[in-house]
Amino acid sequence: MNYYELYPKYERSLFFFFNKEKSNISGFEFTKGKKIKLANTLYYKVEKIDSYLDEYDYLPVSSGPPLVSKKFKEQFNDLEKEHQMQFFNTVIEDEKENCNNNFFALNILNIILCLDKERSIFEEENYYGVKYLKIKKLYILPNKLVDHKIIRLEEDDDKIIVTEEFKKRCISARLKGLDFVPEGYSIYTDI
């Protein structure tokens, strides 16, 4: 089975920042792979709301849960019912107080220990007393995600891993703004 790391691909280099003060929740709560009970809307900040923003289905966020379109949400309603993901209403605000409320925050409900440490290349690092892995070449343990289409990698919860089926559904639905990096690919030249 083929696995991919999910990355955003946006027309210009920018990030949407999760506003934890206005949202009344920390963005880190969305990296735990657990269902969250939340009645309020989540807020994001961005320098400028682009005129082409609504053409995208997956946006680049710097922190907090990923931002996805209504089209993305509709494409994966079945995974919401299977308790693999959860969606929240959002408001994106820019510096000029323009707003966009056409996106949803995506909470991925599974975090799985599945890094193939035999084939992957990584370094253990320690920043301010917190240990983490700097993964230079990523491989997933075979058959570890049989019951899942999308997960967070437990060894590095910033990494979102999807299956070949998930990728095909995104391509078939013509979802825009997603990039799928195959396992085993690396930008590092020193490995």
XYZ file of N, CA, C and O in Angstrom:
764
model
N 0.853 -1.186 0.000
C 0.000 0.000 0.000
C 0.893 1.242 0.000
O 1.908 1.280 0.682
N 0.486 2.248 -0.749
C 1.243 3.496 -0.812
C 0.671 4.510 0.166
O -0.548 4.642 0.291
N 1.578 5.230 0.817
C 1.199 6.283 1.753
C 1.830 7.589 1.313
O 2.884 7.610 0.678
N 1.191 8.683 1.729
C 1.646 10.011 1.338
C 1.561 10.956 2.535
O 0.646 10.856 3.345
N 2.498 11.886 2.571
C 2.393 12.974 3.534
C 1.625 14.091 2.837
O 1.934 14.462 1.704
N 0.613 14.602 3.495
C -0.252 15.631 2.923
C 0.324 17.018 3.217
O 0.609 17.347 4.366
N 0.502 17.789 2.150
C 1.010 19.159 2.257
C 0.067 20.108 1.538
O -0.573 19.738 0.562
N 0.027 21.364 1.997
C -0.754 22.364 1.255
C 0.050 22.895 0.060
O 1.276 22.912 0.079
N -0.660 23.308 -0.971
C -0.034 23.913 -2.152
C -0.897 25.114 -2.529
O -1.995 24.955 -3.054
N -0.393 26.301 -2.216
C -1.159 27.530 -2.415
C -0.424 28.433 -3.400
O 0.793 28.366 -3.527
N -1.167 29.324 -4.052
C -0.630 30.167 -5.116
C 0.513 31.076 -4.659
O 1.428 31.350 -5.412
N 0.470 31.549 -3.438
C 1.579 32.372 -2.952
C 1.993 31.882 -1.575
O 1.272 31.147 -0.916
N 3.163 32.299 -1.164
C 3.723 31.838 0.106
C 3.097 32.616 1.263
O 3.417 33.788 1.471
N 2.217 31.982 1.982
C 1.614 32.583 3.168
C 1.058 31.492 4.051
O 0.951 30.342 3.644
N 0.737 31.865 5.280
C 0.143 30.920 6.217
C -1.062 31.562 6.892
O -1.104 32.761 7.116
N -2.015 30.716 7.228
C -3.169 31.108 8.014
C -2.846 30.737 9.455
O -2.450 29.614 9.736
N -2.977 31.691 10.356
C -2.592 31.502 11.754
C -3.834 31.268 12.611
O -4.780 32.064 12.578
N -3.803 30.207 13.381
C -4.893 29.885 14.287
C -4.918 30.918 15.404
O -3.899 31.206 16.032
N -6.087 31.490 15.683
C -6.253 32.495 16.726
C -6.820 31.815 17.972
O -8.033 31.689 18.124
N -5.925 31.363 18.851
C -6.374 30.601 20.019
C -7.140 31.468 21.021
O -8.028 30.979 21.699
N -6.800 32.760 21.116
C -7.513 33.629 22.051
C -8.978 33.779 21.655
O -9.875 33.613 22.476
N -9.209 34.063 20.382
C -10.576 34.272 19.914
C -11.341 32.949 19.808
O -12.555 32.915 19.957
N -10.622 31.856 19.560
C -11.254 30.541 19.423
C -11.514 29.873 20.766
O -12.240 28.893 20.848
N -10.872 30.358 21.820
C -11.019 29.816 23.177
C -10.551 28.365 23.304
O -11.126 27.585 24.073
N -9.542 27.988 22.520
C -8.962 26.648 22.597
C -7.570 26.717 21.977
O -7.325 27.499 21.064
N -6.671 25.915 22.489
C -5.318 25.852 21.938
C -5.297 25.001 20.676
O -5.983 23.975 20.592
N -4.505 25.397 19.713
C -4.354 24.620 18.490
C -3.762 23.249 18.740
O -3.979 22.312 17.970
N -3.020 23.097 19.833
C -2.407 21.809 20.165
C -3.451 20.737 20.494
O -3.182 19.556 20.374
N -4.639 21.166 20.888
C -5.706 20.205 21.183
C -6.086 19.388 19.946
O -6.590 18.286 20.058
N -5.815 19.952 18.769
C -6.185 19.301 17.517
C -5.100 18.352 17.002
O -5.250 17.784 15.933
N -4.022 18.188 17.748
C -2.954 17.265 17.332
C -2.972 15.987 18.159
O -2.081 15.155 18.026
N -3.970 15.807 18.982
C -4.022 14.661 19.885
C -4.795 13.468 19.334
O -4.832 12.407 19.946
N -5.456 13.644 18.184
C -6.206 12.544 17.586
C -7.463 12.172 18.347
O -7.874 11.028 18.352
N -8.065 13.162 19.005
C -9.259 12.897 19.804
C -10.392 13.827 19.395
O -10.170 14.962 18.995
N -11.607 13.320 19.544
C -12.797 14.113 19.252
C -12.879 15.270 20.244
O -12.615 15.104 21.432
N -13.261 16.424 19.736
C -13.346 17.627 20.566
C -14.792 18.105 20.580
O -15.426 18.206 19.530
N -15.292 18.384 21.768
C -16.627 18.965 21.896
C -16.444 20.476 21.931
O -15.804 21.009 22.840
N -17.012 21.123 20.926
C -16.805 22.556 20.776
C -18.011 23.145 20.071
O -18.369 22.709 18.967
N -18.649 24.100 20.689
C -19.837 24.712 20.100
C -19.495 25.986 19.332
O -20.216 26.386 18.437
N -18.384 26.623 19.696
C -18.075 27.906 19.082
C -17.288 27.771 17.776
O -16.713 26.735 17.471
N -17.277 28.855 17.036
C -16.546 28.960 15.781
C -15.059 29.122 16.076
O -14.679 29.711 17.090
N -14.220 28.620 15.186
C -12.773 28.784 15.304
C -12.327 29.934 14.411
O -12.895 30.143 13.332
N -11.303 30.661 14.838
C -10.844 31.846 14.118
C -9.400 31.690 13.660
O -8.565 31.127 14.375
N -9.146 32.224 12.471
C -7.805 32.254 11.884
C -7.510 33.675 11.428
O -8.422 34.423 11.082
N -6.209 34.002 11.396
C -5.760 35.299 10.901
C -4.881 35.063 9.675
O -4.159 34.067 9.608
N -4.939 35.996 8.752
C -4.075 35.967 7.577
C -3.776 37.419 7.197
O -4.583 38.316 7.484
N -2.645 37.627 6.587
C -2.250 38.974 6.169
C -3.296 39.606 5.250
O -3.723 40.730 5.460
N -3.711 38.859 4.218
C -4.667 39.377 3.246
C -5.498 38.223 2.707
O -4.968 37.168 2.378
N -6.806 38.428 2.617
C -7.681 37.433 2.014
C -7.625 37.633 0.501
O -8.045 38.673 -0.017
N -7.063 36.656 -0.186
C -6.914 36.728 -1.633
C -8.248 36.563 -2.339
O -9.127 35.848 -1.858
N -8.375 37.167 -3.517
C -9.602 37.052 -4.308
C -9.834 35.620 -4.776
O -10.967 35.225 -5.014
N -8.773 34.814 -4.866
C -8.884 33.434 -5.344
C -8.936 32.415 -4.202
O -8.907 31.216 -4.451
N -9.047 32.854 -2.986
C -9.047 31.974 -1.818
C -10.080 30.853 -1.942
O -9.777 29.685 -1.685
N -11.287 31.192 -2.355
C -12.364 30.201 -2.420
C -12.185 29.170 -3.532
O -12.971 28.234 -3.635
N -11.162 29.324 -4.356
C -10.850 28.318 -5.381
C -10.090 27.133 -4.785
O -9.934 26.113 -5.439
N -9.615 27.284 -3.554
C -8.806 26.252 -2.904
C -9.650 25.411 -1.966
O -10.646 25.872 -1.412
N -9.193 24.169 -1.779
C -9.906 23.238 -0.899
C -9.095 22.851 0.326
O -9.604 22.199 1.233
N -7.819 23.247 0.359
C -6.929 22.937 1.478
C -5.963 24.099 1.592
O -5.308 24.455 0.604
N -5.909 24.714 2.772
C -5.109 25.931 2.945
C -3.899 25.686 3.841
O -3.948 24.850 4.743
N -2.827 26.447 3.624
C -1.620 26.298 4.451
C -1.779 26.987 5.806
O -1.919 28.202 5.874
N -1.795 26.219 6.869
C -1.893 26.786 8.220
C -0.551 26.651 8.929
O 0.204 25.717 8.690
N -0.266 27.612 9.788
C 0.998 27.568 10.538
C 0.823 26.830 11.855
O 1.769 26.296 12.403
N -0.380 26.836 12.375
C -0.668 26.167 13.648
C -2.159 25.873 13.681
O -2.933 26.464 12.941
N -2.538 24.987 14.556
C -3.947 24.639 14.654
C -4.344 23.662 13.569
O -3.524 23.211 12.778
N -5.625 23.328 13.518
C -6.095 22.340 12.554
C -6.072 22.884 11.127
O -6.199 24.088 10.916
N -5.913 21.990 10.138
C -5.946 22.415 8.736
C -7.292 23.043 8.383
O -8.312 22.730 8.977
N -7.256 23.914 7.384
C -8.466 24.538 6.862
C -8.844 23.876 5.548
O -8.015 23.740 4.647
N -10.112 23.453 5.454
C -10.593 22.771 4.257
C -11.908 23.397 3.793
O -12.643 23.984 4.584
N -12.190 23.230 2.515
C -13.397 23.809 1.923
C -14.631 22.949 2.188
O -14.535 21.796 2.623
N -15.772 23.510 1.825
C -17.036 22.758 1.905
C -16.987 21.560 0.950
O -17.467 20.479 1.271
N -16.373 21.749 -0.207
C -16.234 20.669 -1.188
C -15.420 19.507 -0.607
O -15.774 18.345 -0.770
N -14.333 19.827 0.109
C -13.524 18.811 0.786
C -14.370 18.087 1.818
O -14.380 16.860 1.885
N -15.068 18.864 2.635
C -15.906 18.289 3.700
C -16.946 17.334 3.111
O -17.131 16.222 3.608
N -17.602 17.754 2.042
C -18.617 16.907 1.412
C -18.001 15.636 0.823
O -18.611 14.575 0.865
N -16.797 15.748 0.278
C -16.123 14.595 -0.308
C -15.811 13.531 0.747
O -15.780 12.341 0.449
N -15.597 13.957 1.990
C -15.188 13.028 3.033
C -16.185 12.930 4.190
O -15.809 12.603 5.313
N -17.451 13.181 3.917
C -18.490 13.023 4.941
C -18.499 11.609 5.514
O -18.764 11.411 6.692
N -18.205 10.617 4.684
C -18.189 9.236 5.162
C -17.107 9.023 6.217
O -17.299 8.273 7.172
N -15.966 9.710 6.073
C -14.891 9.568 7.074
C -15.247 10.276 8.377
O -14.773 9.891 9.436
N -16.082 11.287 8.279
C -16.581 11.928 9.501
C -17.500 10.948 10.232
O -17.410 10.780 11.451
N -18.344 10.250 9.487
C -19.244 9.264 10.093
C -18.481 8.076 10.660
O -18.921 7.449 11.621
N -17.328 7.757 10.065
C -16.487 6.654 10.548
C -15.560 7.094 11.689
O -14.703 6.337 12.118
N -15.705 8.315 12.148
C -14.909 8.879 13.247
C -13.422 8.942 12.908
O -12.571 8.696 13.757
N -13.126 9.305 11.642
C -11.740 9.529 11.247
C -11.420 11.017 11.183
O -10.262 11.400 11.236
N -12.464 11.852 11.068
C -12.263 13.289 11.057
C -13.492 14.005 11.591
O -14.565 13.425 11.689
N -13.267 15.263 11.943
C -14.310 16.091 12.531
C -14.115 17.503 11.960
O -12.979 17.933 11.740
N -15.214 18.217 11.702
C -15.135 19.543 11.097
C -15.753 20.596 12.010
O -16.745 20.332 12.686
N -15.168 21.811 11.982
C -15.670 22.938 12.765
C -15.802 24.162 11.873
O -14.957 24.399 11.002
N -16.837 24.959 12.117
C -17.001 26.223 11.395
C -15.852 27.164 11.751
O -15.368 27.156 12.884
N -15.466 27.987 10.767
C -14.367 28.929 10.992
C -14.695 30.295 10.413
O -15.575 30.437 9.555
N -13.928 31.270 10.889
C -13.904 32.601 10.294
C -12.432 32.941 10.092
O -11.627 32.840 11.021
N -12.098 33.322 8.856
C -10.742 33.780 8.543
C -10.805 35.294 8.441
O -11.642 35.837 7.708
N -9.943 35.985 9.188
C -9.922 37.451 9.189
C -8.565 37.934 8.704
O -7.545 37.367 9.061
N -8.572 39.014 7.917
C -7.287 39.573 7.498
C -7.021 40.882 8.232
O -7.827 41.326 9.061
N -5.885 41.500 7.916
C -5.455 42.718 8.618
C -6.392 43.899 8.390
O -6.422 44.834 9.175
N -7.159 43.882 7.306
C -8.103 44.961 7.009
C -9.512 44.624 7.488
O -10.478 45.257 7.090
N -9.623 43.573 8.297
C -10.880 43.110 8.889
C -11.858 42.527 7.874
O -13.062 42.449 8.131
N -11.354 42.109 6.710
C -12.167 41.338 5.777
C -12.307 39.940 6.349
O -11.394 39.437 7.007
N -13.438 39.302 6.097
C -13.694 37.971 6.655
C -14.118 36.989 5.568
O -14.724 37.365 4.576
N -13.804 35.724 5.831
C -14.245 34.622 4.980
C -14.659 33.494 5.918
O -13.878 33.087 6.778
N -15.877 33.009 5.763
C -16.346 31.918 6.619
C -16.739 30.691 5.788
O -17.632 29.939 6.157
N -16.039 30.502 4.665
C -16.345 29.399 3.754
C -15.511 28.144 4.005
O -15.602 27.201 3.228
N -14.710 28.130 5.054
C -13.831 26.993 5.315
C -14.158 26.344 6.658
O -14.794 26.943 7.519
N -13.680 25.113 6.796
C -13.867 24.345 8.025
C -12.508 23.949 8.575
O -11.580 23.669 7.816
N -12.407 23.916 9.887
C -11.209 23.381 10.535
C -11.366 21.868 10.586
O -12.437 21.355 10.914
N -10.314 21.167 10.227
C -10.323 19.706 10.166
C -9.575 19.125 11.361
O -8.390 19.379 11.537
N -10.290 18.354 12.163
C -9.671 17.631 13.271
C -9.521 16.174 12.841
O -10.516 15.498 12.573
N -8.288 15.704 12.770
C -8.009 14.321 12.383
C -8.049 13.478 13.652
O -7.308 13.740 14.599
N -8.922 12.483 13.668
C -9.240 11.772 14.906
C -8.394 10.537 15.196
O -8.691 9.813 16.133
N -7.386 10.305 14.414
C -6.519 9.158 14.687
C -5.065 9.595 14.653
O -4.627 10.237 13.699
N -4.358 9.251 15.693
C -2.920 9.475 15.754
C -2.309 8.101 16.017
O -2.663 7.437 16.989
N -1.446 7.661 15.110
C -0.971 6.277 15.148
C 0.545 6.214 15.124
O 1.202 6.917 14.347
N 1.084 5.355 15.964
C 2.514 5.061 16.000
C 2.793 4.113 14.835
O 2.441 2.945 14.890
N 3.361 4.634 13.748
C 3.487 3.795 12.552
C 4.725 4.095 11.714
O 4.838 3.623 10.594
N 5.664 4.856 12.257
C 6.901 5.138 11.537
C 7.732 3.873 11.441
O 8.014 3.222 12.451
N 8.119 3.502 10.237
C 9.000 2.354 10.026
C 10.427 2.821 10.314
O 11.077 3.418 9.462
N 10.893 2.581 11.531
C 12.195 3.080 11.960
C 13.363 2.348 11.299
O 14.477 2.845 11.298
N 13.099 1.185 10.726
C 14.148 0.444 10.024
C 14.464 1.099 8.676
O 15.622 1.204 8.289
N 13.440 1.540 7.966
C 13.643 2.108 6.627
C 13.720 3.631 6.622
O 14.342 4.215 5.743
N 13.086 4.284 7.581
C 13.086 5.749 7.630
C 14.450 6.261 8.075
O 15.205 5.562 8.736
N 14.729 7.493 7.700
C 15.951 8.158 8.152
C 15.513 9.355 8.985
O 14.737 10.202 8.523
N 15.998 9.416 10.209
C 15.583 10.482 11.117
C 16.674 10.735 12.152
O 17.577 9.924 12.340
N 16.578 11.874 12.789
C 17.471 12.236 13.877
C 16.618 12.579 15.091
O 15.568 13.199 14.953
N 17.079 12.174 16.251
C 16.392 12.572 17.477
C 16.984 13.897 17.929
O 18.200 14.029 18.033
N 16.125 14.877 18.159
C 16.583 16.206 18.558
C 15.897 16.602 19.859
O 14.846 16.078 20.214
N 16.487 17.546 20.537
C 15.985 18.011 21.814
C 15.978 19.537 21.802
O 17.026 20.161 21.708
N 14.787 20.122 21.865
C 14.656 21.569 21.932
C 13.937 21.947 23.213
O 12.805 21.533 23.440
N 14.634 22.721 24.035
C 14.064 23.211 25.283
C 13.489 22.083 26.129
O 12.414 22.199 26.709
N 14.192 20.960 26.153
C 13.789 19.829 26.971
C 12.737 18.935 26.348
O 12.300 17.966 26.955
N 12.312 19.248 25.139
C 11.312 18.437 24.454
C 12.002 17.648 23.344
O 12.657 18.221 22.485
N 11.852 16.327 23.400
C 12.451 15.472 22.386
C 11.495 15.312 21.210
O 10.289 15.177 21.400
N 12.057 15.357 20.018
C 11.253 15.089 18.836
C 12.133 14.508 17.750
O 13.358 14.536 17.837
N 11.489 13.962 16.723
C 12.203 13.368 15.601
C 12.229 14.339 14.432
O 11.193 14.895 14.064
N 13.390 14.526 13.866
C 13.521 15.253 12.611
C 13.585 14.179 11.532
O 14.604 13.514 11.366
N 12.475 13.970 10.846
C 12.366 12.886 9.868
C 12.842 13.394 8.510
O 12.272 14.332 7.959
N 13.888 12.753 8.003
C 14.459 13.153 6.721
C 13.937 12.304 5.565
O 13.895 12.757 4.431
N 13.583 11.080 5.856
C 13.016 10.186 4.850
C 12.001 9.320 5.578
O 12.343 8.606 6.498
N 10.757 9.400 5.159
C 9.651 8.801 5.891
C 9.131 7.541 5.202
O 8.857 7.553 4.002
N 9.011 6.475 5.995
C 8.332 5.258 5.566
C 7.357 4.847 6.660
O 7.644 4.998 7.850
N 6.217 4.313 6.249
C 5.182 3.864 7.173
C 5.252 2.341 7.269
O 5.490 1.657 6.277
N 5.022 1.814 8.464
C 4.991 0.362 8.640
C 3.893 -0.245 7.769
O 2.769 0.280 7.727
N 4.201 -1.328 7.054
C 3.205 -1.949 6.169
C 1.941 -2.368 6.936
O 2.011 -2.830 8.060
N 0.806 -2.161 6.309
C -0.506 -2.567 6.827
C -0.885 -1.936 8.159
O -1.780 -2.424 8.839
N -0.223 -0.879 8.537
C -0.523 -0.227 9.815
C -1.792 0.634 9.731
O -2.443 0.866 10.733
N -2.139 1.079 8.527
C -3.283 1.978 8.380
C -4.455 1.314 7.665
O -5.244 1.982 7.009
N -4.586 0.028 7.797
C -5.620 -0.726 7.086
C -7.017 -0.145 7.322
O -7.820 -0.059 6.398
N -7.318 0.278 8.515
C -8.654 0.782 8.840
C -8.762 2.307 8.773
O -9.772 2.860 9.182
N -7.724 2.962 8.287
C -7.706 4.431 8.280
C -7.321 4.973 6.914
O -6.497 4.386 6.220
N -7.906 6.115 6.570
C -7.575 6.796 5.312
C -6.694 8.016 5.558
O -5.976 8.456 4.678
N -6.779 8.580 6.770
C -6.020 9.768 7.125
C -5.691 9.697 8.613
O -6.551 9.360 9.430
N -4.433 10.002 8.943
C -4.001 9.979 10.347
C -2.962 11.077 10.585
O -2.422 11.648 9.648
N -2.702 11.311 11.853
C -1.516 12.061 12.257
C -0.486 11.032 12.694
O -0.831 10.034 13.332
N 0.753 11.273 12.354
C 1.836 10.390 12.741
C 2.159 10.638 14.214
O 2.463 11.765 14.601
N 2.080 9.620 15.055
C 2.323 9.812 16.485
C 3.744 10.280 16.760
O 3.981 11.079 17.659
N 4.687 9.802 15.982
C 6.088 10.178 16.194
C 6.347 11.653 15.864
O 7.308 12.233 16.358
N 5.505 12.259 15.048
C 5.587 13.684 14.698
C 4.180 14.127 14.320
O 3.768 14.008 13.169
N 3.431 14.637 15.300
C 2.011 14.908 15.086
C 1.714 16.066 14.128
O 0.566 16.333 13.807
N 2.738 16.743 13.636
C 2.531 17.731 12.575
C 2.348 17.064 11.220
O 1.848 17.673 10.287
N 2.779 15.830 11.106
C 2.716 15.118 9.828
C 1.367 14.420 9.676
O 0.961 13.640 10.522
N 0.699 14.734 8.555
C -0.570 14.111 8.218
C -0.291 13.104 7.114
O 0.272 13.447 6.071
N -0.680 11.859 7.361
C -0.434 10.771 6.426
C -1.770 10.303 5.854
O -2.738 10.122 6.594
N -1.791 10.107 4.531
C -3.005 9.629 3.864
C -2.667 8.417 3.001
O -1.517 8.186 2.646
N -3.705 7.670 2.672
C -3.545 6.470 1.853
C -3.694 6.809 0.367
O -4.127 7.906 -0.002
N -3.376 5.835 -0.453
C -3.558 5.964 -1.900
C -5.025 6.236 -2.230
O -5.340 7.064 -3.089
N -5.934 5.563 -1.541
C -7.362 5.771 -1.782
C -7.775 7.210 -1.490
O -8.535 7.820 -2.244
N -7.275 7.778 -0.392
C -7.571 9.162 -0.042
C -7.080 10.089 -1.155
O -7.798 10.984 -1.604
N -5.861 9.877 -1.598
C -5.279 10.683 -2.680
C -6.142 10.597 -3.935
O -6.453 11.617 -4.555
N -6.533 9.386 -4.323
C -7.344 9.197 -5.529
C -8.679 9.923 -5.428
O -9.164 10.500 -6.403
N -9.277 9.900 -4.251
C -10.552 10.602 -4.059
C -10.380 12.109 -4.208
O -11.231 12.786 -4.771
N -9.270 12.637 -3.711
C -8.987 14.067 -3.844
C -8.795 14.447 -5.310
O -9.323 15.462 -5.773
N -8.061 13.618 -6.034
C -7.808 13.884 -7.453
C -9.097 13.756 -8.255
O -9.404 14.608 -9.101
N -9.875 12.725 -7.980
C -11.142 12.505 -8.679
C -12.111 13.667 -8.455
O -12.825 14.078 -9.369
N -12.134 14.219 -7.259
C -13.019 15.337 -6.925
C -12.436 16.677 -7.364
O -13.066 17.720 -7.186
N -11.207 16.653 -7.889
C -10.494 17.858 -8.339
C -10.328 18.873 -7.218
O -10.534 20.077 -7.406
N -9.977 18.358 -6.048
C -9.714 19.244 -4.921
C -8.405 19.974 -5.174
O -7.417 19.389 -5.603
N -8.394 21.265 -4.889
C -7.240 22.105 -5.186
C -6.527 22.519 -3.898
O -7.171 22.791 -2.893
N -5.201 22.534 -3.961
C -4.410 23.010 -2.833
C -3.768 21.903 -2.026
O -3.196 22.152 -0.975
N -3.852 20.667 -2.526
C -3.253 19.531 -1.818
C -2.064 19.013 -2.615
O -2.114 18.918 -3.834
N -1.018 18.667 -1.894
C 0.147 18.043 -2.503
C 0.412 16.750 -1.737
O 0.344 16.739 -0.503
N 0.698 15.695 -2.448
C 0.893 14.378 -1.845
C 2.341 13.957 -2.048
O 2.753 13.667 -3.171
N 3.110 13.938 -0.970
C 4.516 13.563 -1.042
C 4.626 12.081 -0.702
O 4.276 11.669 0.403
N 5.089 11.267 -1.663
C 5.130 9.819 -1.424
C 6.150 9.445 -0.361
O 7.185 10.102 -0.212
N 5.835 8.392 0.391
C 6.801 7.926 1.388
C 8.091 7.557 0.664
O 8.087 7.098 -0.469
N 9.202 7.826 1.336
C 10.511 7.545 0.754
C 11.130 8.728 0.034
O 12.314 8.746 -0.251
N 10.321 9.761 -0.242
C 10.850 10.957 -0.899
C 11.572 11.804 0.140
O 11.162 11.879 1.293
N 12.645 12.476 -0.272
C 13.360 13.344 0.657
C 13.947 14.536 -0.062
O 14.450 14.408 -1.184
N 13.925 15.690 0.593
C 14.583 16.891 0.060
C 16.022 16.968 0.547
O 16.786 17.793 0.079
N 16.370 16.118 1.496
C 17.705 16.161 2.087
C 18.724 15.493 1.176
O 18.481 14.423 0.630
N 19.874 16.123 1.039
C 20.952 15.561 0.213
C 22.047 14.931 1.065
O 22.949 14.308 0.530
N 21.948 15.076 2.368
C 23.008 14.582 3.266
C 22.646 13.226 3.902
O 23.173 12.876 4.944
N 21.767 12.477 3.271
C 21.381 11.184 3.858
C 21.923 10.017 3.037
O 22.324 10.137 1.929
